[in-house]
Coordinates of C-alpha atoms in Angstrom, one line a residue:
M9 CA 144.8 114.1 174.2
V10 CA 146.6 115.0 177.4
A11 CA 146.9 112.0 179.8
A12 CA 144.1 111.9 182.3
A13 CA 146.6 111.2 185.1
A14 CA 147.9 114.7 184.7
L15 CA 144.6 116.3 185.5
A16 CA 143.5 117.8 188.7
T17 CA 139.8 117.6 189.4
V18 CA 137.8 118.2 192.6
L19 CA 134.2 117.1 193.0
G20 CA 131.8 117.9 195.8
S21 CA 128.4 119.2 196.8
L22 CA 127.5 121.9 199.3
T23 CA 124.5 124.2 199.5
L24 CA 123.9 127.2 201.8
P25 CA 120.4 128.3 202.7
G26 CA 118.7 130.6 200.3
S27 CA 118.9 134.4 200.9
A28 CA 116.3 136.5 199.0
S29 CA 117.5 140.1 198.7
A30 CA 115.6 143.3 198.9
A31 CA 114.2 144.5 195.6
P32 CA 116.9 146.3 193.5
A33 CA 116.5 149.8 192.1
S34 CA 114.9 149.6 188.6
S35 CA 113.7 151.9 185.9
T36 CA 112.2 151.5 182.5
R37 CA 112.8 153.8 179.5
H38 CA 112.5 153.9 175.7
V39 CA 115.3 152.9 173.3
Q40 CA 115.1 153.7 169.6
K41 CA 116.3 151.9 166.6
V42 CA 118.9 154.2 165.2
G43 CA 119.6 152.5 161.8
T44 CA 120.9 149.4 160.2
G45 CA 124.3 147.8 159.7
S46 CA 125.6 145.2 157.3
Y47 CA 128.8 143.8 155.9
K48 CA 130.5 146.3 153.6
V49 CA 133.5 145.7 151.4
T50 CA 136.5 147.6 152.7
G51 CA 140.1 147.7 151.6
T52 CA 143.0 146.1 153.4
G53 CA 145.9 148.2 154.8
S54 CA 149.5 147.2 155.3
G55 CA 149.4 147.1 159.1
E56 CA 152.8 148.6 159.4
P57 CA 153.1 151.0 162.3
A58 CA 154.0 154.4 160.8
S59 CA 154.2 155.8 164.4
I60 CA 153.8 154.0 167.7
S61 CA 151.8 156.9 168.9
L62 CA 149.2 156.2 166.2
E63 CA 148.9 152.5 167.3
I64 CA 147.8 153.6 170.8
P65 CA 144.3 155.1 171.5
K66 CA 144.5 158.2 173.6
Q67 CA 143.7 157.6 177.3
A68 CA 143.0 159.6 180.4
G69 CA 142.7 158.7 184.0
P70 CA 144.6 156.3 186.2
D71 CA 145.8 153.9 183.4
A72 CA 147.0 156.3 180.8
N73 CA 149.0 153.6 179.0
D74 CA 146.1 151.3 178.9
F75 CA 145.8 150.9 175.1
S76 CA 146.0 147.1 175.8
R77 CA 142.6 147.5 177.5
S78 CA 144.0 146.2 180.8
G79 CA 143.2 147.4 184.2
R80 CA 141.0 150.4 185.0
G81 CA 141.6 153.0 182.3
P82 CA 138.4 154.7 181.2
A83 CA 138.6 153.0 177.8
G84 CA 139.6 149.8 179.5
A85 CA 137.2 147.2 178.5
H86 CA 137.4 144.4 181.1
R87 CA 138.4 146.9 183.8
S88 CA 139.2 145.2 187.0
L89 CA 140.4 146.2 190.4
A90 CA 142.5 143.1 190.6
P91 CA 146.0 144.0 191.7
A92 CA 149.1 142.9 189.9
R93 CA 150.2 140.6 192.7
A94 CA 150.7 137.0 193.6
A95 CA 147.7 134.7 193.4
G96 CA 145.5 133.9 196.2
P97 CA 145.6 130.5 198.1
A98 CA 145.1 127.7 195.6
G99 CA 142.4 125.2 196.0
P100 CA 143.3 121.5 196.7
A101 CA 143.4 119.1 193.9
V102 CA 143.0 115.3 193.6
A103 CA 143.6 112.9 190.7
G104 CA 141.1 113.5 187.8
G105 CA 138.7 111.1 186.1
V106 CA 137.9 110.4 182.5
I107 CA 134.5 110.8 180.8
R108 CA 133.9 107.8 178.6
N109 CA 133.1 108.4 174.9
G110 CA 134.9 111.7 174.9
P111 CA 134.0 114.4 172.4
Q112 CA 134.9 113.9 168.8
L113 CA 136.7 116.8 167.1
L114 CA 134.8 117.2 163.8
G115 CA 136.9 120.0 162.4
G116 CA 138.1 123.5 162.9
F117 CA 139.7 126.5 161.2
D118 CA 141.6 129.6 162.1
G119 CA 139.3 132.5 162.8
L120 CA 140.2 136.2 163.0
N121 CA 143.7 137.1 164.0
H122 CA 145.5 140.4 164.9
R123 CA 146.7 141.0 161.3
A124 CA 143.1 140.7 160.0
Q125 CA 141.9 143.0 162.7
R126 CA 144.6 145.7 162.3
T127 CA 144.5 145.8 158.5
A128 CA 140.7 145.9 158.1
N129 CA 139.1 149.1 156.7
N130 CA 142.2 150.1 154.8
G131 CA 144.3 149.9 158.0
N132 CA 142.3 152.6 159.8
Q133 CA 142.4 150.5 163.0
F134 CA 144.4 150.4 166.2
T135 CA 146.6 147.6 167.4
L136 CA 144.5 145.9 170.1
E137 CA 144.9 143.2 172.7
P138 CA 143.1 141.0 173.6
P139 CA 140.6 139.9 171.0
D140 CA 137.6 139.1 173.3
Q141 CA 135.9 136.6 171.2
A142 CA 132.2 136.6 170.4
L143 CA 130.8 133.4 168.7
C144 CA 127.3 132.5 167.7
V145 CA 126.0 129.8 165.4
G146 CA 122.7 129.1 163.7
N147 CA 120.9 128.5 160.4
G148 CA 124.1 127.6 158.6
H149 CA 126.0 130.7 159.7
I150 CA 129.1 130.9 162.1
V151 CA 129.6 134.4 163.3
E152 CA 132.8 135.6 165.0
A153 CA 133.5 139.1 166.3
V154 CA 136.7 140.3 168.1
N155 CA 138.2 143.6 169.1
D156 CA 137.5 145.1 166.5
A157 CA 136.5 143.0 163.5
F158 CA 133.7 140.7 162.3
Q159 CA 133.3 137.8 159.9
V160 CA 130.7 135.2 159.0
Y161 CA 131.9 131.7 158.0
N162 CA 130.6 128.4 156.6
A163 CA 131.3 125.2 158.6
D164 CA 134.4 124.5 156.6
G165 CA 135.9 128.0 157.5
T166 CA 135.3 129.6 154.1
G167 CA 134.0 133.1 154.4
Q168 CA 130.3 134.0 153.8
T169 CA 131.6 137.5 154.2
G170 CA 135.1 139.1 154.2
V171 CA 136.5 140.7 157.3
V172 CA 134.9 144.1 158.2
D173 CA 135.9 146.3 161.1
L174 CA 133.2 146.9 163.7
N175 CA 133.2 150.7 163.2
T176 CA 132.2 150.2 159.6
F177 CA 129.7 147.4 160.5
F178 CA 127.9 149.7 163.0
G179 CA 127.9 152.7 160.6
Y180 CA 130.6 154.7 162.4
P181 CA 133.6 156.5 160.9
P182 CA 137.0 154.7 161.4
V183 CA 138.4 154.7 164.9
L184 CA 141.3 156.5 163.3
D185 CA 141.4 157.9 159.8
R186 CA 145.1 157.7 159.1
A187 CA 144.9 160.0 156.2
T188 CA 143.3 162.9 158.1
G189 CA 144.2 162.1 161.7
V190 CA 140.5 162.3 162.8
F191 CA 139.3 159.8 165.4
G192 CA 135.9 158.1 165.5
P193 CA 134.2 156.1 168.3
N194 CA 136.1 153.3 170.0
L195 CA 134.2 150.0 170.0
T196 CA 135.0 147.1 172.3
D197 CA 133.8 143.9 174.1
P198 CA 131.8 142.2 171.3
T199 CA 129.4 139.4 172.3
C200 CA 126.8 137.5 170.4
L201 CA 124.2 134.7 170.5
F202 CA 121.7 133.0 168.2
D203 CA 118.2 132.7 169.8
P204 CA 116.5 129.4 168.9
A205 CA 113.0 130.8 169.4
T206 CA 113.1 133.9 167.2
H207 CA 115.8 132.6 164.9
R208 CA 117.7 135.9 165.3
F209 CA 121.3 136.7 165.8
F210 CA 122.1 139.3 168.5
L211 CA 125.4 141.2 168.5
V212 CA 126.4 143.7 171.2
V213 CA 129.4 146.0 171.5
L214 CA 130.3 148.8 174.0
T215 CA 130.9 152.1 172.1
L216 CA 133.1 154.8 173.7
E217 CA 132.7 158.3 172.1
Q218 CA 135.8 160.3 171.3
T219 CA 136.5 163.8 170.1
P220 CA 138.1 164.2 166.6
D221 CA 141.4 164.5 168.5
G222 CA 140.9 161.1 170.1
D223 CA 140.0 162.3 173.6
L224 CA 137.3 160.2 175.4
T225 CA 134.3 162.3 176.2
G226 CA 132.8 160.1 178.9
D227 CA 129.7 159.3 176.7
N228 CA 129.3 155.6 176.1
H229 CA 126.5 153.3 175.0
L230 CA 125.7 149.7 174.0
D231 CA 125.0 149.1 170.4
I232 CA 122.7 146.1 169.9
A233 CA 122.4 144.6 166.4
V234 CA 119.7 142.1 165.5
A235 CA 119.4 140.1 162.3
A236 CA 117.8 137.0 160.8
D237 CA 120.6 136.6 158.3
P238 CA 124.0 137.7 159.6
T239 CA 125.3 138.3 156.1
G240 CA 122.4 140.7 155.4
T241 CA 121.0 143.7 157.2
W242 CA 121.0 144.1 161.0
N243 CA 118.7 146.5 162.9
I244 CA 120.7 148.6 165.4
Y245 CA 119.5 149.9 168.8
R246 CA 121.5 152.2 171.0
L247 CA 121.4 152.1 174.8
D248 CA 123.0 154.9 176.8
V249 CA 124.9 153.5 179.9
T250 CA 126.6 156.6 181.3
D251 CA 124.0 156.7 184.2
D252 CA 124.6 160.4 184.9
G253 CA 121.0 161.4 184.2
T254 CA 121.4 162.0 180.4
N255 CA 119.2 160.4 177.8
G256 CA 116.9 159.0 180.4
T257 CA 119.5 157.2 182.4
P258 CA 119.4 157.1 186.2
V259 CA 121.8 159.2 188.3
H260 CA 124.4 157.0 189.9
P261 CA 127.4 158.0 192.1
N262 CA 130.7 158.9 190.5
C263 CA 129.2 159.0 187.0
P264 CA 129.5 159.5 184.1
C265 CA 130.2 155.8 184.2
I266 CA 131.2 153.1 181.8
G267 CA 129.0 150.0 181.1
D268 CA 131.9 147.6 180.9
Y269 CA 132.0 144.0 180.0
P270 CA 128.6 143.5 178.4
H271 CA 127.3 139.9 178.1
I272 CA 124.0 138.6 176.9
G273 CA 121.4 135.9 177.4
V274 CA 117.8 135.0 176.6
D275 CA 114.8 133.2 178.0
A276 CA 111.3 132.6 176.5
N277 CA 110.5 136.3 176.7
G278 CA 113.5 138.5 177.1
F279 CA 116.8 139.5 175.8
Y280 CA 119.3 140.5 178.6
V281 CA 122.5 142.5 178.7
T282 CA 124.6 142.8 181.9
T283 CA 127.4 145.2 182.5
N284 CA 129.8 146.2 185.3
E285 CA 129.6 149.9 186.1
Y286 CA 132.8 151.9 186.8
S287 CA 133.3 155.6 187.1
F288 CA 134.5 156.7 183.6
F289 CA 137.2 159.1 184.8
G290 CA 137.9 157.5 188.2
T291 CA 138.5 154.2 189.9
E292 CA 135.2 153.7 191.7
Y293 CA 133.0 150.7 191.1
N294 CA 129.2 150.9 191.6
S295 CA 127.6 147.5 190.8
A296 CA 126.5 145.2 188.0
Q297 CA 123.5 146.2 185.9
I298 CA 120.9 144.1 184.2
Y299 CA 119.1 145.5 181.1
A300 CA 116.0 143.6 180.1
F301 CA 114.2 143.9 176.7
S302 CA 111.3 142.1 175.0
K303 CA 113.2 139.9 172.6
R304 CA 110.1 139.8 170.3
A305 CA 110.1 143.5 170.0
L306 CA 113.8 143.4 169.0
A307 CA 113.2 140.5 166.6
R308 CA 110.3 142.4 164.9
G309 CA 112.6 145.4 164.4
D310 CA 110.2 147.7 166.3
A311 CA 111.3 151.4 166.0
D312 CA 110.8 152.0 169.7
V313 CA 111.4 149.4 172.4
L314 CA 111.3 149.4 176.2
V315 CA 114.3 148.5 178.4
T316 CA 114.1 147.9 182.2
Q317 CA 117.3 148.5 184.1
L318 CA 118.0 146.8 187.4
D319 CA 121.0 147.7 189.6
T320 CA 122.7 145.4 192.1
P321 CA 124.5 147.5 194.8
G322 CA 124.5 145.5 198.0
A323 CA 122.3 142.9 196.5
D324 CA 124.4 139.9 197.6
R325 CA 124.1 140.0 201.4
G326 CA 125.4 143.5 201.3
L327 CA 128.0 142.9 198.5
N328 CA 127.7 144.4 195.1
G329 CA 126.8 142.3 192.1
F330 CA 129.8 141.8 189.8
T331 CA 129.8 140.1 186.3
V332 CA 126.2 138.8 186.7
W333 CA 126.4 136.6 183.6
P334 CA 123.0 135.8 182.0
A335 CA 122.2 132.3 180.8
Q336 CA 121.4 131.1 177.3
S337 CA 119.8 127.8 176.4
P338 CA 120.4 125.5 173.4
V339 CA 116.7 124.8 172.7
T340 CA 113.4 126.6 173.5
S341 CA 112.1 123.7 175.7
D342 CA 114.9 124.6 178.2
Y343 CA 113.4 128.0 179.1
E344 CA 112.2 128.4 182.6
R345 CA 108.5 129.4 182.3
S346 CA 107.5 129.4 186.0
A347 CA 107.0 132.6 188.0
G348 CA 105.7 134.3 184.8
G349 CA 108.9 133.4 182.9
T350 CA 112.4 133.4 184.5
E351 CA 115.9 134.2 183.4
Y352 CA 118.7 132.8 185.5
F353 CA 122.2 134.3 186.0
L354 CA 125.4 133.2 187.8
S355 CA 128.1 135.4 189.4
S356 CA 131.1 135.1 191.7
N357 CA 131.9 137.2 194.7
A358 CA 135.6 137.1 195.4
A359 CA 136.7 140.2 193.5
E360 CA 137.3 143.6 195.1
E361 CA 134.4 145.0 193.1
A362 CA 132.1 142.8 195.3
T363 CA 133.9 142.7 198.6
G364 CA 135.8 146.0 198.8
T365 CA 138.9 144.1 199.8
Q366 CA 141.8 142.6 198.0
D367 CA 141.5 139.1 199.4
Y368 CA 140.1 137.6 196.2
V369 CA 139.0 134.5 197.9
S370 CA 135.5 133.1 198.3
T371 CA 133.6 129.9 199.1
S372 CA 130.3 130.8 197.4
I373 CA 128.9 131.8 194.0
V374 CA 125.6 133.5 193.5
T375 CA 122.5 132.3 191.5
W376 CA 120.1 135.1 190.4
A377 CA 116.5 134.8 189.1
L378 CA 114.7 137.5 187.2
T379 CA 111.0 136.7 187.3
N380 CA 107.8 137.7 185.5
T381 CA 109.8 138.2 182.3
R382 CA 106.5 137.7 180.4
S383 CA 105.7 141.3 181.4
L384 CA 108.5 142.5 179.1
D385 CA 105.9 142.4 176.3
S386 CA 103.6 144.8 178.1
P387 CA 103.7 148.6 178.3
A388 CA 104.7 148.4 181.9
P389 CA 107.2 145.6 182.8
R390 CA 107.0 144.4 186.4
L391 CA 110.1 142.3 187.1
G392 CA 111.4 140.7 190.2
L393 CA 115.1 140.0 191.0
S394 CA 116.3 137.7 193.7
N395 CA 119.5 135.8 194.5
T396 CA 120.9 133.1 196.7
R397 CA 124.4 132.0 197.5
V398 CA 125.6 128.5 196.8
G399 CA 128.5 127.2 198.8
V400 CA 131.4 125.9 196.8
Q401 CA 135.1 124.9 197.2
R402 CA 137.3 127.9 197.8
Y403 CA 138.4 129.7 194.7
S404 CA 140.9 132.6 194.4
L405 CA 142.8 134.9 192.1
P406 CA 144.9 132.8 189.7
P407 CA 148.6 133.4 189.1
A408 CA 149.9 134.7 185.8
A409 CA 150.3 131.9 183.3
N410 CA 153.9 131.1 182.4
Q411 CA 154.7 130.5 178.7
K412 CA 156.9 127.9 177.0
A413 CA 160.0 129.6 175.6
G414 CA 160.2 130.1 171.9
P415 CA 160.9 132.6 169.1
A416 CA 159.6 136.0 170.1
P417 CA 160.8 138.4 167.4
L418 CA 159.1 141.6 168.9
R419 CA 161.0 141.0 172.1
E420 CA 164.2 140.3 170.2
C421 CA 163.7 143.5 168.1
L422 CA 163.2 145.6 171.3
N423 CA 166.4 144.2 172.7
D424 CA 168.3 145.1 169.5
D425 CA 169.1 148.8 169.3
P426 CA 168.9 149.3 165.5
C427 CA 165.6 147.3 165.2
A428 CA 164.1 149.0 168.3
T429 CA 165.0 152.4 166.9
F430 CA 163.3 151.5 163.6
L431 CA 160.2 150.5 165.5
L432 CA 160.1 153.0 168.4
G433 CA 162.3 155.9 167.1
A434 CA 164.8 155.2 169.8
P435 CA 166.4 152.3 171.6
D436 CA 164.3 150.6 174.2
P437 CA 165.1 152.2 177.6
F438 CA 163.8 149.1 179.4
K439 CA 165.9 146.4 177.7
P440 CA 166.5 143.6 178.1
E441 CA 162.8 142.8 177.7
A442 CA 161.7 139.4 178.8
L443 CA 158.9 137.1 177.7
S444 CA 156.1 137.9 180.1
P445 CA 153.6 135.5 181.7
L446 CA 150.1 135.9 180.5
D447 CA 147.3 137.5 182.4
S448 CA 144.9 134.8 183.7
N449 CA 141.8 136.9 184.4
D450 CA 140.4 137.5 187.9
T451 CA 137.7 135.4 189.5
R452 CA 134.7 136.7 187.5
M453 CA 132.1 134.2 186.2
Q454 CA 132.4 133.2 182.5
Q455 CA 129.8 131.9 180.0
V456 CA 126.6 130.5 181.6
T457 CA 124.3 127.9 180.1
Y458 CA 120.9 126.8 181.3
T459 CA 119.6 123.4 180.0
G460 CA 117.8 120.4 181.6
G461 CA 116.9 122.5 184.6
R462 CA 120.6 123.1 185.5
L463 CA 122.9 126.1 185.3
Y464 CA 126.5 125.6 184.1
G465 CA 129.3 128.1 184.7
A466 CA 133.0 128.3 185.2
L467 CA 135.6 130.8 186.4
D468 CA 139.4 131.2 186.6
T469 CA 141.1 130.3 189.9
A470 CA 144.4 129.2 191.4
V471 CA 144.7 125.5 191.7
T472 CA 147.4 123.3 193.3
V473 CA 148.6 120.7 190.7
G474 CA 151.9 118.9 190.4
G475 CA 152.9 120.5 193.7
A476 CA 152.6 124.1 192.4
S477 CA 150.0 126.9 192.2
K478 CA 148.9 127.3 188.6
A479 CA 146.1 129.0 186.8
G480 CA 143.1 126.6 186.6
I481 CA 139.4 126.5 186.3
G482 CA 136.6 126.2 188.8
W483 CA 133.4 124.8 187.3
Y484 CA 129.9 124.5 188.7
I485 CA 126.5 122.8 188.0
V486 CA 123.7 124.3 189.9
R487 CA 120.0 123.3 190.0
P488 CA 117.8 126.4 190.6
S489 CA 114.2 126.2 191.6
L490 CA 111.4 128.6 192.4
R491 CA 108.5 128.3 194.8
G492 CA 106.4 131.3 193.8
T493 CA 109.1 133.9 193.5
S494 CA 111.3 132.3 196.3
L495 CA 114.6 131.1 194.8
R496 CA 116.5 128.1 195.9
A497 CA 119.7 126.8 194.2
D498 CA 121.4 123.4 194.9
L499 CA 124.9 122.6 193.8
T500 CA 124.7 119.2 192.0
A501 CA 128.4 119.0 191.0
Q502 CA 131.6 121.1 191.1
G503 CA 135.3 120.7 190.4
Q504 CA 138.6 122.4 189.7
L505 CA 140.6 121.5 186.7
G506 CA 144.3 121.9 186.2
L507 CA 147.2 120.4 184.4
A508 CA 150.6 119.9 186.0
G509 CA 153.2 122.4 184.8
N510 CA 150.7 124.3 182.7
N511 CA 147.8 126.7 183.0
L512 CA 144.2 126.7 181.9
T513 CA 142.5 130.1 181.3
Y514 CA 139.2 131.7 180.2
P515 CA 136.8 128.7 180.3
A516 CA 133.5 128.6 178.3
I517 CA 131.1 125.7 178.9
G518 CA 128.7 124.6 176.2
V519 CA 126.1 121.9 176.9
N520 CA 123.6 120.5 174.5
A521 CA 120.0 119.6 175.3
A522 CA 121.1 116.0 176.0
G523 CA 123.3 117.2 178.8
R524 CA 126.6 116.5 177.0
G525 CA 129.1 119.2 176.3
V526 CA 132.6 120.6 176.4
M527 CA 134.5 123.3 178.3
A528 CA 136.8 125.3 176.0
F529 CA 139.9 127.2 177.3
T530 CA 143.4 128.2 176.5
L531 CA 146.2 125.8 177.5
V532 CA 149.7 127.3 178.1
G533 CA 152.7 126.5 180.2
D534 CA 155.9 124.4 180.3
G535 CA 154.6 122.0 177.7
Y536 CA 152.5 124.2 175.4
F537 CA 152.6 127.4 173.6
P538 CA 149.2 129.1 173.9
S539 CA 146.9 126.5 172.5
A540 CA 143.1 126.0 171.9
A541 CA 142.0 123.2 174.2
Y542 CA 138.9 121.7 175.7
S543 CA 137.7 119.3 178.3
A544 CA 135.0 116.7 177.9
F545 CA 132.0 117.9 180.0
D546 CA 129.1 115.8 181.3
G547 CA 125.9 117.3 182.7
R548 CA 126.1 115.0 185.8
T549 CA 129.7 114.6 186.5
G550 CA 131.3 117.7 185.0
A551 CA 134.8 118.0 183.5
G552 CA 137.0 115.0 182.4
A553 CA 140.0 114.6 180.1
I554 CA 141.7 117.5 178.3
Y555 CA 142.0 117.5 174.5
L556 CA 143.8 119.8 172.1
A557 CA 141.8 121.4 169.4
K558 CA 144.9 123.1 167.9
A559 CA 148.3 123.3 169.4
G560 CA 150.0 126.7 169.5
L561 CA 153.0 127.3 167.3
G562 CA 154.9 130.0 169.4
P563 CA 154.6 132.2 172.4
Q564 CA 152.4 135.2 172.8
D565 CA 154.7 138.1 171.5
G566 CA 152.4 141.1 171.6
F567 CA 153.0 144.7 172.7
S568 CA 151.2 144.4 176.1
G569 CA 153.9 142.1 177.4
Y570 CA 156.8 144.6 177.0
K571 CA 157.6 147.7 179.1
A572 CA 158.7 149.9 176.2
V573 CA 155.2 149.8 174.7
S574 CA 152.9 148.8 177.5
G575 CA 154.5 150.4 180.6
D576 CA 156.1 149.1 183.6
P577 CA 155.1 146.5 184.8
P578 CA 153.6 145.1 181.6
R579 CA 150.4 143.1 181.8
P580 CA 150.1 140.9 178.7
R581 CA 146.4 140.5 178.2
W582 CA 145.1 137.1 177.1
G583 CA 141.5 137.5 176.3
D584 CA 138.6 138.6 178.5
Y585 CA 136.5 135.5 177.6
G586 CA 136.2 132.6 175.2
A587 CA 133.0 131.3 173.8
T588 CA 131.0 128.2 172.9
A589 CA 127.8 127.9 170.8
V590 CA 125.5 124.9 170.6
D591 CA 124.3 123.9 167.1
G592 CA 121.9 121.0 167.4
S593 CA 123.7 118.2 169.2
N594 CA 127.2 119.6 168.2
I595 CA 129.1 122.4 169.9
W596 CA 131.3 125.1 168.4
M597 CA 134.2 126.6 170.4
A598 CA 136.2 129.7 170.0
S599 CA 139.5 130.1 171.8
E600 CA 142.5 132.5 171.6
Y601 CA 145.8 130.8 170.6
I602 CA 149.0 131.5 168.8
G603 CA 148.9 130.2 165.2
Q604 CA 152.2 131.4 163.9
T605 CA 155.9 131.6 164.6
C606 CA 158.9 133.3 163.0
T607 CA 162.4 134.4 163.5
L608 CA 163.8 137.9 164.0
A609 CA 165.2 137.8 160.4
Q610 CA 161.8 136.9 159.0
Y611 CA 160.3 139.7 161.2
E612 CA 162.7 142.3 159.9
A613 CA 162.2 141.3 156.3
A614 CA 159.9 143.5 154.2
P615 CA 157.2 144.2 154.9
F616 CA 158.6 144.8 158.4
G617 CA 156.9 142.9 161.2
S618 CA 154.6 140.8 159.1
C619 CA 156.5 137.5 159.1
G620 CA 155.1 136.7 155.7
G621 CA 151.6 138.0 156.5
T622 CA 151.1 136.0 159.6
R623 CA 151.3 138.8 162.2
T624 CA 151.9 142.5 162.6
A625 CA 154.9 144.2 164.2
L626 CA 153.2 144.6 167.5
A627 CA 151.0 141.6 168.0
N628 CA 150.5 137.9 167.0
W629 CA 147.3 136.7 168.7
G630 CA 145.0 134.4 166.7
T631 CA 141.7 132.6 167.3
R632 CA 140.7 129.0 166.6
I633 CA 137.1 127.9 165.9
S634 CA 136.4 124.2 166.4
Q635 CA 133.4 121.9 166.1
V636 CA 133.0 118.9 168.4
K637 CA 130.4 116.2 168.8
P638 CA 130.1 115.5 172.6

């Protein structure tokens, strides 16, 4: 446990008057079940890069080197208009407190890592960063998905399935058949949940279509998989999100567009997917979308289901909705049943996507309510969407997260001409390469939970701790209420969490029905290699002491941190999101961390770049899955 005296926590309470918005544009269309998917046994490849060019998905548009999925490239999952610049003004910090009876770490295991992802499906995969973890737990199954692989575990970490690539799972050809050179669809941004009412698992990915030569076509859709048993057969539905008038989609400006950063939630009646809509071949941002389905229709496996799409341009007092994250609840008694059934969402509004400026500072977050969700089971859904701002302590764009120095054999290889020539085909023209700080996200909202009449959410922000601006976390507890369809939201607690000399990134809050929980994140900085960590979290007072779930063993040493492979300046991606999943009174967490370390000599030993099977030549990220009792 990290000493509580080193924490930085701010508590407060402030509420702005409610602000109901004009009804958003909405439309309803049909979505068909397109088939089934399941775990299929595939071979394992070597993971050795035969050619750097075949490790990099082809790109077009403003970020042509964006195979790390950073920035605004058209295949760039988690596209962001956030500039590569200094952080915004940091929020103030005061000494933190400690929650009594802190969470007990019941166990944990290493989940999927880059080597497992890259070598899946006989090695017909790309090298990808970051993993973007999906985690869902129920009925004795623990499901993890990353870019671009999937596995189901027992509680002790043994596999109920092996590792399968997402292309195979969803019934697509490989993203790259290395024997023929033919490209298949590019899948990204997995997210999943277990619904306690229907006892169904829901898994969603964004699929980008490519030509056989690997050129993006502009066509993209969400694949939605639903199953009672994640080791068995999943029904798959396909939702077009290009919004250029094809396949029943509405016609939006600057489209074809990409339905980026999908995330999911449920209430008593509906299953919800939200996206951020960017122009596929440009840089324009439209708004966030909400897609609402009858979850009963999906759970039954109906061949034809309805989806209602709601758009949010100008919905937040003239600002566009951005990362409007839907809530999920640990138990069915938590669902909001007033106003004909209501699903809640949280979002932030500091990003350029919302404001049109690069200030990246705000003193409010936004609570959203989608009402009359009971109508999703009817032939003609009639939904209402409203929102209100909640005043909070100032939050802003976090700085990049510095790393503790340690063995980084890819960096050392790039700085050594013979090794770099073996890897790249020529010496590194940018040497000397340096260990880069990690990307700390922008200010978008992260995972949202609704339980006990309260919404819980967190985001990345700059904080002042130990006399310096560091990457930290802003967290919020909001009590929404409805009078008819009029929405009010009161802030019951808030805070900012940091650790002197270190950084906390990509928070995910999980709270059980008793109001006790944890907030998972990555801890990295002067004292720690990228580590899986968490904070005690109480439904009344919020975050407390910081605990380590698993300490990192070395620095992040992946391709996106080096100019020769990622471009200049590099942007070492570190996740788009972590995840928590409530399982009864206990909570599971999934966080990115570095679970290996090796020297340059070990890296150069055959098979090249594998360091004894712990990494690949171009990346070394790993994931950690942990169970805690709050």
